[in-house]
Coordinates of C-alpha atoms in Angstrom, one line a residue:
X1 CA 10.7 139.8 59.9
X2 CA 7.7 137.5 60.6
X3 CA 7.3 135.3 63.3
X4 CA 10.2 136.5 64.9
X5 CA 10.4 137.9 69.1
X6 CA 13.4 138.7 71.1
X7 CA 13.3 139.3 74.6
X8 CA 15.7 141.0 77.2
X9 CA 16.9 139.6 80.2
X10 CA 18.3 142.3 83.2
X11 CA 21.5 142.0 82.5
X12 CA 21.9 144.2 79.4
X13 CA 18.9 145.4 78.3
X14 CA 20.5 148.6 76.2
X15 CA 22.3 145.5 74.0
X16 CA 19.1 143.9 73.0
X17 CA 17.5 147.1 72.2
X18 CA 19.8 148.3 69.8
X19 CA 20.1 144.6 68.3
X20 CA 16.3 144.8 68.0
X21 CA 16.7 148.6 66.4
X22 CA 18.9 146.8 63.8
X23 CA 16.4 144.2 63.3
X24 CA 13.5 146.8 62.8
X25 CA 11.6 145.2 65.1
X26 CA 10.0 145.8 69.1
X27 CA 11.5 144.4 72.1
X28 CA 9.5 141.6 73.4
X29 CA 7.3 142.5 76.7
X30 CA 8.8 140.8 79.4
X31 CA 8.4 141.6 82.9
X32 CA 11.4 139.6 85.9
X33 CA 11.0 140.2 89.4
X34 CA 11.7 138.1 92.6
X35 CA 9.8 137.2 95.0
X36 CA 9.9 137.5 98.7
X37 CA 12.3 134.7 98.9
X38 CA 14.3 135.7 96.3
X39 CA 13.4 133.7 94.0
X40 CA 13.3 134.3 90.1
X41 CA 9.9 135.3 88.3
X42 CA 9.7 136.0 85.0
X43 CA 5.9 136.7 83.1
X44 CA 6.1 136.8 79.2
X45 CA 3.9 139.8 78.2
X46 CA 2.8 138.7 75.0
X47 CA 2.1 135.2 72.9
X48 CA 5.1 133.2 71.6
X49 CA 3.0 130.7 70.1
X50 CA 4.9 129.6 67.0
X51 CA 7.4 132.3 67.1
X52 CA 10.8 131.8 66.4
X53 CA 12.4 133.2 70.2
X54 CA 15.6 135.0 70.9
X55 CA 17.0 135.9 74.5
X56 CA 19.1 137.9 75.3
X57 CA 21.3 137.6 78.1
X58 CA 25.3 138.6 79.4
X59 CA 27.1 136.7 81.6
X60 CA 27.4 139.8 83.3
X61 CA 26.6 141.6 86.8
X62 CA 24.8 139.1 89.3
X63 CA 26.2 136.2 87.2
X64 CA 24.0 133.3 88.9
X65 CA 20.9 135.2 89.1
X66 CA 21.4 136.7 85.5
X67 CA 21.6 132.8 84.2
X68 CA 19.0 131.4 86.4
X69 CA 17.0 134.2 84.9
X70 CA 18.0 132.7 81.2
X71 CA 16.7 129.3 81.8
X72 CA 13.3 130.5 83.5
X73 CA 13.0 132.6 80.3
X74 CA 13.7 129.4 78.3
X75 CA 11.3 127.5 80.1
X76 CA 8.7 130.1 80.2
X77 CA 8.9 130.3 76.1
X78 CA 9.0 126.6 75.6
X79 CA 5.6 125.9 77.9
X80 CA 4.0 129.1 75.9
X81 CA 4.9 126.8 72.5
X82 CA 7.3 128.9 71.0
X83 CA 8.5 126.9 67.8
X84 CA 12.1 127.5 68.7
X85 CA 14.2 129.2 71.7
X86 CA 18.1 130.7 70.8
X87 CA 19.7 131.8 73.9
X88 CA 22.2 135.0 72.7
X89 CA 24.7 135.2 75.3
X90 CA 27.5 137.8 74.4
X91 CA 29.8 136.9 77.2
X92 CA 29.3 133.3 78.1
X93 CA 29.3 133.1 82.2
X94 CA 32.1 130.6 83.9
X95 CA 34.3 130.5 80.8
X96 CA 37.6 130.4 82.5
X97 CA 36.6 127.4 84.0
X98 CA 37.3 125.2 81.9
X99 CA 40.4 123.3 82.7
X100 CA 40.5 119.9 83.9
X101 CA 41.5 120.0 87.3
X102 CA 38.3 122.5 87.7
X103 CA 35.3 121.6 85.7
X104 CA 34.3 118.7 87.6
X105 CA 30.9 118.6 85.8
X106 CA 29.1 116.6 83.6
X107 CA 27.2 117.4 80.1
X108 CA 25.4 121.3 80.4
X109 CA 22.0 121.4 80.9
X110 CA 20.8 123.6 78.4
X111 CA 18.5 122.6 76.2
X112 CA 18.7 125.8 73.4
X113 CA 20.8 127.2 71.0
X114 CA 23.3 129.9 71.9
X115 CA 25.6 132.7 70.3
X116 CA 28.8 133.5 72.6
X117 CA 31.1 136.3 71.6
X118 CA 33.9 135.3 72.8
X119 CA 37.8 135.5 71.0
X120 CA 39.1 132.1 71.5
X121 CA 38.2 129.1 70.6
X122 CA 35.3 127.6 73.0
X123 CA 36.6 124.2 74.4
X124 CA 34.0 122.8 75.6
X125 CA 31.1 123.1 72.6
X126 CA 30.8 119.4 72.6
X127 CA 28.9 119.6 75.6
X128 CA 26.3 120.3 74.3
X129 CA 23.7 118.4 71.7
X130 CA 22.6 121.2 70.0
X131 CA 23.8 124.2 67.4
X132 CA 26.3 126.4 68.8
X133 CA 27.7 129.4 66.7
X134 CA 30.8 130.8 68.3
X135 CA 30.7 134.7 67.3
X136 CA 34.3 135.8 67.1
X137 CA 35.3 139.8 67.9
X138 CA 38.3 139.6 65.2
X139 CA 36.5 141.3 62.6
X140 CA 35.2 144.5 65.1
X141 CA 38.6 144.6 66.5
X142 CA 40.3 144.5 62.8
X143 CA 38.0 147.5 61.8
X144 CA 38.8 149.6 64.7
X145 CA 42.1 149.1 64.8
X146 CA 41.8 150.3 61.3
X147 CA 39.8 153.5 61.5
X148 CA 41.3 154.7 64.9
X149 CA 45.0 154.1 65.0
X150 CA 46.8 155.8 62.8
X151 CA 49.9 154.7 63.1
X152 CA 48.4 151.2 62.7
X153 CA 50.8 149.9 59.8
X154 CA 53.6 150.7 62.6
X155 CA 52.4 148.5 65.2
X156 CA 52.9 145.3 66.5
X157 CA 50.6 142.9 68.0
X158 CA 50.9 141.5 71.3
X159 CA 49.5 138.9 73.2
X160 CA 49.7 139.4 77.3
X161 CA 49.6 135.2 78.0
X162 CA 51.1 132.8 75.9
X163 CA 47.7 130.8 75.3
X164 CA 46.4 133.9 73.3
X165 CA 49.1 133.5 70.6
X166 CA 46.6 132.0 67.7
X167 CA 44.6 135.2 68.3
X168 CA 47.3 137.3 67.7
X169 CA 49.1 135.9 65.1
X170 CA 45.6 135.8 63.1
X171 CA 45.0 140.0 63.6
X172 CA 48.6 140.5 62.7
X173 CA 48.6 138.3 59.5
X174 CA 45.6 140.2 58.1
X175 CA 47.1 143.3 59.0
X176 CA 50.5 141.9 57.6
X177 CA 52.1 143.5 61.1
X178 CA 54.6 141.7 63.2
X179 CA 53.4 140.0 66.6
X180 CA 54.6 139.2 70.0
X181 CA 53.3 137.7 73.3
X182 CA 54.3 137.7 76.6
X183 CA 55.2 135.1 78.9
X184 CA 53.8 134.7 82.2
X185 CA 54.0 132.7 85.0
X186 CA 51.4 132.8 88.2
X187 CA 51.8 132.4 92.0
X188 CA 48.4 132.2 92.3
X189 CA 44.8 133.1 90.5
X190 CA 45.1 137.1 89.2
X191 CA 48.9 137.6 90.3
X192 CA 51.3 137.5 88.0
X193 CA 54.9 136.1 89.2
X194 CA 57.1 137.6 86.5
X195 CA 57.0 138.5 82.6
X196 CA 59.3 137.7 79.6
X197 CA 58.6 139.7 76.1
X198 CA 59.2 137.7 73.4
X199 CA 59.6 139.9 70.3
X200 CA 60.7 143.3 69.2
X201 CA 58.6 146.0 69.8
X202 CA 61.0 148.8 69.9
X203 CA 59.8 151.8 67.8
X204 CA 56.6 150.4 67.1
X205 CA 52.7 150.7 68.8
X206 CA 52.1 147.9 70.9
X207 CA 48.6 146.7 70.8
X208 CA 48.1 144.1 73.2
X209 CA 45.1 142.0 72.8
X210 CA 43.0 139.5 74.9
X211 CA 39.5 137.9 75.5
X212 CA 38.9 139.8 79.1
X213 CA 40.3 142.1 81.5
X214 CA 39.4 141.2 85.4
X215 CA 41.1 143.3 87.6
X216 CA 43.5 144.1 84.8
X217 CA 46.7 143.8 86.7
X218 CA 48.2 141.0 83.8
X219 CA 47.6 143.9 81.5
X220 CA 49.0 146.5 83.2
X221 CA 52.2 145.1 84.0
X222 CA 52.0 143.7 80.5
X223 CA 51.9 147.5 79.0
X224 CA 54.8 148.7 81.3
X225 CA 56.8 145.9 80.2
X226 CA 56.2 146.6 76.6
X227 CA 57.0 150.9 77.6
X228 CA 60.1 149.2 79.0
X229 CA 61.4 147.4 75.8
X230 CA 60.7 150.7 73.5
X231 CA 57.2 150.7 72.4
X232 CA 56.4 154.5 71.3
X233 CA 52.3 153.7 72.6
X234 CA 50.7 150.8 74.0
X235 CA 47.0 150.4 73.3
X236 CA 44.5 147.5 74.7
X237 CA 41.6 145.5 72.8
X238 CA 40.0 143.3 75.0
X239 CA 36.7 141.5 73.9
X240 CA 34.6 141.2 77.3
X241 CA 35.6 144.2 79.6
X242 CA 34.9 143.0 83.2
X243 CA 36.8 145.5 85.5
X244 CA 36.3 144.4 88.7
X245 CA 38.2 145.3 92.0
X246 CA 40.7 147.3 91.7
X247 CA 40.7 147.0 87.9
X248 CA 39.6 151.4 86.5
X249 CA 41.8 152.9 89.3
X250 CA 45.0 150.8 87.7
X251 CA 43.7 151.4 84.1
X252 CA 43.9 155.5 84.9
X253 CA 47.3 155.4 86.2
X254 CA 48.6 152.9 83.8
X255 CA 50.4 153.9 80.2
X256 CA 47.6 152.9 77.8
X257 CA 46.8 155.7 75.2
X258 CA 43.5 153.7 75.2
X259 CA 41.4 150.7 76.9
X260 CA 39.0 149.4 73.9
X261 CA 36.4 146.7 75.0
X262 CA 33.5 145.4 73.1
X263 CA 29.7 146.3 74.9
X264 CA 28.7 142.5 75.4
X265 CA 29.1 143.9 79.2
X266 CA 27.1 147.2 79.8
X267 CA 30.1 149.7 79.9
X268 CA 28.6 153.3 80.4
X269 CA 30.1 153.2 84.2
X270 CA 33.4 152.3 83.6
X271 CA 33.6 154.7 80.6
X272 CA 32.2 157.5 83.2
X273 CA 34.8 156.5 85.8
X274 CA 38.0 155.8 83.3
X275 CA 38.3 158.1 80.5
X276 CA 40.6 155.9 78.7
X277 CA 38.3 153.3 78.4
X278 CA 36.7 153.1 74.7
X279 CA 33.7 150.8 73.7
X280 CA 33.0 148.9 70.4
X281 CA 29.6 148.5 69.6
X282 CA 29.0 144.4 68.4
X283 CA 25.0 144.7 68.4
X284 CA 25.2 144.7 65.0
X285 CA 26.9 141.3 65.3
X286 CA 24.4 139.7 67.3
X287 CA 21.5 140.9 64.9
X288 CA 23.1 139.9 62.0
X289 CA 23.4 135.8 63.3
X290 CA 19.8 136.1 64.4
X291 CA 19.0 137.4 61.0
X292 CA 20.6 134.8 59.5
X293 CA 19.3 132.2 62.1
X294 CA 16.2 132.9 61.7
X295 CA 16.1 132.9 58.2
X296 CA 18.3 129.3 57.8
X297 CA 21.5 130.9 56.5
X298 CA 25.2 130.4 57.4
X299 CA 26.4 133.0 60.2
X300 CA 30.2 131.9 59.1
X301 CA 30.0 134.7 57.3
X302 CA 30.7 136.9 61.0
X303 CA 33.7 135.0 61.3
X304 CA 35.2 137.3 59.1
X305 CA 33.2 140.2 58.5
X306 CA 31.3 143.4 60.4
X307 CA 27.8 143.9 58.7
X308 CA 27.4 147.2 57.9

């Protein structure tokens, strides 16, 4: 692949490298540090000049730093004349906060293309003035689902929040499975108030499904509610595993036969420290839209497919 570099930012190098393995191609040379003040260096070890740019980047980890880092990249590339810059981001960084009453913000700032991987639909992509392609988990999910439950034509699929009931309904259709979701309602942020099931899922495997698990406590009390109401197993997909706080310790005593996340956020520690959690690999994903980016082709293809 001519006049093509991608480039890695800190916060998930071991992504990029095996997106770049499935591209046949090197890493690009990139060396961030910070200076004494703690600011944000980045030096771009080798010429962009007319390349076609990809960078790499999760909303993940140090979350400011990690996107600060981004847009020095971006610069960096643009003042070197690189032809064109695509930001990949495979969890996009202050996604929840997009209701009214808190983004208070005017238009985004960036100024390059992007790739989020994200399950549900992304609200507020006309911000922004340029491409956006919206990578969808479906198809990974689908596959595994497939090839690792074997009871799968038994199951049902459940949504732990009202809002995710599109996403559930469209796995269960092209599994031709039933589907259920769960209502919820808050006292406050990340404390669930009470639950309601709505559906049957007595006799069946429960596989509840979401976009991201925080501190996991809507999930948990989502999987004892379905145990409560008869499900025989209860397994969770969830695209952007964050775990934070108290999230692994209530995963290992919960009832899942099995915690499945996607590794748009580096997962090796929480696999070490939670048996039960299990990690799709999406790189191939990523590689694919550049491909296909790079070359001028439709990436809609993704929406609906895993490249082999």
């Amino acid at each position: 692949m001519p006049n093509i570099k991608v480039f890695s930012g800190t916060s998930h190098p071991d992504l990029a490298q095996r997106i770049v393995d499935r591209l046949g191609i090197d890493l690009g040379k990139v060396v961030t540090k910070k200076f004494s003040n703690l600011e944000t260096c980045v030096e771009i070890g080798e010429s962009v000049r007319g390349e076609d740019v990809y960078i790499v980047q999760s909303g993940s980890g140090e979350i400011n730093d990690n996107l600060m880092e981004l847009l020095i990249m971006i610069n960096a590339c643009k003042i070197a004349s690189a032809s064109r810059v695509t930001a990949v981001i495979p969890c996009f960084p202050y996604a929840r906060q997009d209701k009214k009453d808190k983004l208070q913000g005017g238009e985004d700032g960036f100024e390059n293309a992007k790739f989020s991987n994200k399950n549900y639909d992304w609200k507020f992509r006309g911000f922004f003035d340029i491409p956006v392609d919206n990578l969808y988990a479906e198809p990974a999910v689908l596959k595994w689902i497939r090839e690792n439950i074997p009871e799968w034509k038994n199951s049902i699929i459940v949504s732990p929040d009202a809002g995710g009931a599109k996403r559930v309904t469209s796995i269960a259709d092209r599994l031709n499975v039933e589907f259920a979701l769960i209502h919820k309602e808050r006292k406050k942020a990340n404390e669930v108030a009470s639950m309601v099931l709505v559906g049957d899922v007595k006799e069946k495997i429960a596989i509840l499904v979401d976009d991201m698990a925080d501190t996991c406590g809507t999930i948990v009390h989502a999987a004892d509610r379905l145990v409560e109401a008869g499900a025989l197993k209860v397994y969770a997909i969830l695209t952007h595993g964050i775990f934070s706080g108290p999230a692994i310790s209530r995963i290992n005593n919960a009832c899942f036969e099995a915690v499945v996340v996607t590794n748009t956020i580096p997962q090796d520690g929480h696999m070490r420290d939670c048996p039960k959690i299990q990690c799709i690999d999406v790189s191939m994903m990523f590689a694919e839209a550049v491909r296909r980016t790079h070359n001028g082709e439709s990436v809609s293809y993704l929406f609906s497919n895993v490249p082999y």
